[in-house]
Coordinates of C-alpha atoms in Angstrom, one line a residue:
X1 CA -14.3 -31.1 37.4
X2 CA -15.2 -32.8 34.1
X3 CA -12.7 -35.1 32.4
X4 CA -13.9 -36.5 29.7
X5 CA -13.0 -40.7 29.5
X6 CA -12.9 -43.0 26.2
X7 CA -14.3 -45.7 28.3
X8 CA -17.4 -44.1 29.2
X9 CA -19.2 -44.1 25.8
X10 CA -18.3 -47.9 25.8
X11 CA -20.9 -48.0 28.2
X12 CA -23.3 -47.0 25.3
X13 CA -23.9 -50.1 24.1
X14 CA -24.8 -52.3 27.3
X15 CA -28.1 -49.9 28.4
X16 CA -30.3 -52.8 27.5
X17 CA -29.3 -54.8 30.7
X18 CA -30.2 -51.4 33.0
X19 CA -32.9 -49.7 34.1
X20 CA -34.4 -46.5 32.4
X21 CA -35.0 -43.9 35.1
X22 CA -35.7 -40.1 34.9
X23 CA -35.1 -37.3 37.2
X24 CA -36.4 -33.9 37.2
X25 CA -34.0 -30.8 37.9
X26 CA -33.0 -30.8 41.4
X27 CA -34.3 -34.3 42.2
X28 CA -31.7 -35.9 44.5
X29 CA -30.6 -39.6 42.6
X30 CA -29.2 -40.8 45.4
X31 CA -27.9 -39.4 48.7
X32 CA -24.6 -39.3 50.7
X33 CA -24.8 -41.6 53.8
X34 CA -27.7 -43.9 52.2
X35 CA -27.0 -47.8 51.3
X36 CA -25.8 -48.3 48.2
X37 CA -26.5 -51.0 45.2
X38 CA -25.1 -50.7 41.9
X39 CA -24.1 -48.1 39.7
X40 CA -25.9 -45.1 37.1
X41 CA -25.0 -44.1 33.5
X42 CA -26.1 -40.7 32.3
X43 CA -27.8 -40.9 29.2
X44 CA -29.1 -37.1 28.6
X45 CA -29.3 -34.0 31.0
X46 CA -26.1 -33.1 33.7
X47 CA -25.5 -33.7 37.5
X48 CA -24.0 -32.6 40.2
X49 CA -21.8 -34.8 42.7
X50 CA -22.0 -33.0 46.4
X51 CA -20.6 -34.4 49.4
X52 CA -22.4 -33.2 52.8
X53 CA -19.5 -31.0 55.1
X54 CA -19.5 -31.8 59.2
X55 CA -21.4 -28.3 58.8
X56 CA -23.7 -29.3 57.1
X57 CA -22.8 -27.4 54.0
X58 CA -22.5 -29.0 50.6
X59 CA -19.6 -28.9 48.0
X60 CA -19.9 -29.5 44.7
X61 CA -17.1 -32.0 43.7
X62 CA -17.7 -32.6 40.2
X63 CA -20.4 -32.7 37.3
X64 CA -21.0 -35.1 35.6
X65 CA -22.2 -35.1 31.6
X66 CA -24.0 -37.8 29.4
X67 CA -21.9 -40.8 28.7
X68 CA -20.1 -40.7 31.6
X69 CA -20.6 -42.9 35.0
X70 CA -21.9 -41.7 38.8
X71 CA -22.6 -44.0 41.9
X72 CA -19.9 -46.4 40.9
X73 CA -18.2 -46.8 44.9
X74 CA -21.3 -48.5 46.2
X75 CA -20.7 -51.4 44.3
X76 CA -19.2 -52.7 46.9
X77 CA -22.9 -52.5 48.7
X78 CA -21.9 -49.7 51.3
X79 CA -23.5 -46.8 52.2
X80 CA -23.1 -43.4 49.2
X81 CA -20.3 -40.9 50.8
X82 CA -21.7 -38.6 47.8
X83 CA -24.9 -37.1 46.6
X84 CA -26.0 -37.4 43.3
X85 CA -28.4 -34.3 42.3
X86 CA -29.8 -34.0 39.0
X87 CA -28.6 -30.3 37.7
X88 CA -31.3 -30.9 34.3
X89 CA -33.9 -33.0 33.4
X90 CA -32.0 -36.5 33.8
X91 CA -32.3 -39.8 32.2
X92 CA -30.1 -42.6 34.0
X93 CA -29.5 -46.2 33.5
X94 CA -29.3 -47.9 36.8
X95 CA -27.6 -51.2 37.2
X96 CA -27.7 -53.2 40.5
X97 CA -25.2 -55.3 41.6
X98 CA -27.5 -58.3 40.3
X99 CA -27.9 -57.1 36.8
X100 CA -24.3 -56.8 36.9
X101 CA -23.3 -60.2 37.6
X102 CA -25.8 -61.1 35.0
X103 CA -24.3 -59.3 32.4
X104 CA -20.6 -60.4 33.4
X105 CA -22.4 -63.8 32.0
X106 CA -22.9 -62.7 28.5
X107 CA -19.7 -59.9 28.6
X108 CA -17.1 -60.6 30.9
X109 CA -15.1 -58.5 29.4
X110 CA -17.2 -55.5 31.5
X111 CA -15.3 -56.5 34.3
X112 CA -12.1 -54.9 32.5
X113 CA -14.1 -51.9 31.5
X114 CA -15.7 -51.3 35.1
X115 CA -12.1 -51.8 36.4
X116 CA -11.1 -48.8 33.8
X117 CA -13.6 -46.9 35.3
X118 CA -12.6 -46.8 38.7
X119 CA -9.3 -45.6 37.8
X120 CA -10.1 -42.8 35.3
X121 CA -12.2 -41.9 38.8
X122 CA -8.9 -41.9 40.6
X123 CA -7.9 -39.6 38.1
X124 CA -10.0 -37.4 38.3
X125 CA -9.3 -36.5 41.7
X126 CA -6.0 -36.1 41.2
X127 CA -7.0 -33.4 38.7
X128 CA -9.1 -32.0 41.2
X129 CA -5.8 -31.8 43.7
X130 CA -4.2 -30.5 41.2
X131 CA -6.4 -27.7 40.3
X132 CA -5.5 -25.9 43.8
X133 CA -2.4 -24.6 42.1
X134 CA -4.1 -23.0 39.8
X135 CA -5.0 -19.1 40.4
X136 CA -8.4 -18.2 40.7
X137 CA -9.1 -16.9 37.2
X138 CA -7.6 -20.2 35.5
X139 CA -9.7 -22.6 37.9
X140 CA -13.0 -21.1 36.7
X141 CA -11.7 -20.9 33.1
X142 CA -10.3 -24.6 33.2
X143 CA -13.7 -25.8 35.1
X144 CA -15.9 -23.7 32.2
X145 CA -14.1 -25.2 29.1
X146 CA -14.1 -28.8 30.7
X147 CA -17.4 -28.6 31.2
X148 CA -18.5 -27.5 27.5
X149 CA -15.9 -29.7 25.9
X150 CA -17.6 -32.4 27.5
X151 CA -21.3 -31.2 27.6
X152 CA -21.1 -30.2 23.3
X153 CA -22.0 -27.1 24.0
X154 CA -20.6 -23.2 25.0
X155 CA -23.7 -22.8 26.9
X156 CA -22.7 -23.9 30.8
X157 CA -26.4 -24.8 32.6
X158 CA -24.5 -23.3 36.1
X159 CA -25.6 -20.9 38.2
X160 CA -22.2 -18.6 39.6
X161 CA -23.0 -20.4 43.0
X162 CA -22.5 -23.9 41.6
X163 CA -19.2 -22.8 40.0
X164 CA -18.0 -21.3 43.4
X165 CA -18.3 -24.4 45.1
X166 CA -16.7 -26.4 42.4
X167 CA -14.1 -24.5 42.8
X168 CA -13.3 -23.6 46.3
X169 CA -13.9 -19.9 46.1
X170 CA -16.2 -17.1 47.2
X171 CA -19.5 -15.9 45.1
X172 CA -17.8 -12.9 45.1
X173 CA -14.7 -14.2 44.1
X174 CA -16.7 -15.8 40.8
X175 CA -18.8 -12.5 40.3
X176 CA -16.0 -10.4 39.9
X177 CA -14.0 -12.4 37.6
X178 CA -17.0 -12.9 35.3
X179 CA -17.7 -10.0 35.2
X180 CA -14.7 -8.8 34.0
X181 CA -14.6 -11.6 31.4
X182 CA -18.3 -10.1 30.1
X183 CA -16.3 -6.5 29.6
X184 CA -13.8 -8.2 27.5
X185 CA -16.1 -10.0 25.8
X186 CA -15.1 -13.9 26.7
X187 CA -18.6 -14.7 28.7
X188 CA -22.3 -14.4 29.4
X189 CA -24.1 -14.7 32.0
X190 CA -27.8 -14.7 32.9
X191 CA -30.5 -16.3 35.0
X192 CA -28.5 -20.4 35.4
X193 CA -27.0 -20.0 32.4
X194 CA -23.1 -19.2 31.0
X195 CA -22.4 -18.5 27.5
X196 CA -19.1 -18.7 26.6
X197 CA -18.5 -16.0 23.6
X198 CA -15.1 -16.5 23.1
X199 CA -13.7 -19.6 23.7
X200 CA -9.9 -19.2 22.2
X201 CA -9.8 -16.1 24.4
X202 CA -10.6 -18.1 27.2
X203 CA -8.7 -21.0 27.1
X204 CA -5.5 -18.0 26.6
X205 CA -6.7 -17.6 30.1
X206 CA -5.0 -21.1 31.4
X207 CA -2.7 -21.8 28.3
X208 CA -1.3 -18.4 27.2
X209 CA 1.3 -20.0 24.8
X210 CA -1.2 -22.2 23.0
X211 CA -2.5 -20.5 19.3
X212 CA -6.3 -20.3 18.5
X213 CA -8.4 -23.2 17.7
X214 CA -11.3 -23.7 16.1
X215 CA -14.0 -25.7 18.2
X216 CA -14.3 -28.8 16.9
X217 CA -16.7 -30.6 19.8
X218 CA -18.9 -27.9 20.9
X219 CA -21.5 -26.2 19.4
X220 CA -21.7 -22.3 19.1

């Protein structure tokens, strides 16, 4: 799930003391069960965070959108109990643990801002937990405008696989309800890509009560 955090853009301003790095679609950042040392910032593109099952099957646990932090529990130097797989063309800022006690030097005030972090983190689990109460239709819905709100645009770069793993259901499941979204009008969706026609309608979907917006953040 995507939650979009104030502190996060904070973050803008400090790239100078990382490293620049880019991904290609599909190219794994780093990789659940490997050691760990420092943290990323996404700059431009959008990743997935997987975690590996006892099956061996992987489950897509959250997304994660420019501005916003990934890799931040192996700062502790431990080994990655995540995946981090780039879902577009990527660029990242990488800080190690070194480069971050370097720039505690010049801004110690980071330390209150990584802090800040970590708990908007927490929350964001707890959102997660708290999306299980949620019937199927208003998970994908909620999942679909969090994600645009926070990427700037109504175009979702997800294939209907990705969003049933995000949220817990059935490819089936997903397919069905899209498709009846498509009849009425709300959605596209072709190829790894979801359009969303008719936000307001949409959002109805999870808040019934609330009267039509206009779109202020993302981008028809």
């Amino acid at each position: 799930m995507v939650i979009p955090y104030e502190t996060d853009a904070k973050w803008e301003s400090f790239l100078k003391y990382g490293t620049r790095q880019f991904w290609k679609r599909k190219t794994v950042i780093y990789k659940q069960g490997t050691m760990g040392e420092g943290f990323y910032y996404l700059h431009k593109g959008l990743v997935k965070i997987v975690s590996t099952t006892v099956k061996g099957n992987d489950r897509l646990l959250n997304i994660v959108v420019p501005g916003q932090i990934l890799g931040i529990q192996s700062m502790d130097q431990q080994t990655h109990f995540t995946s981090a797989i780039a879902a577009k063309n990527s660029v990242v800022y990488h800080f190690s643990c070194c480069q971050f006690q370097e720039m505690l030097k010049v801004q110690p005030e980071l330390l209150t801002l990584l802090t800040q972090t970590i708990h908007q983190k927490m929350r964001t689990l707890v959102s997660a937990i708290n999306m299980k109460a949620l019937t199927s239709e208003e998970h994908i819905a909620t999942l679909l405008l969090n994600i645009c709100e926070e990427y700037k645009n109504y175009e979702v770069p997800l294939t209907q696989q990705d969003l049933a793993d995000c949220a817990g259901l059935t490819r089936i499941t997903v397919y069905k309800i899209l498709r009846q979204w498509k009849e009425q009008g709300m959605v596209e969706f072709q190829n790894r890509m979801f359009t969303i026609k008719d936000p307001d309608l949409l959002r109805a979907t999870v808040y019934p009560d609330t009267e039509p917006v206009i779109p202020s953040i993302c981008a028809r």
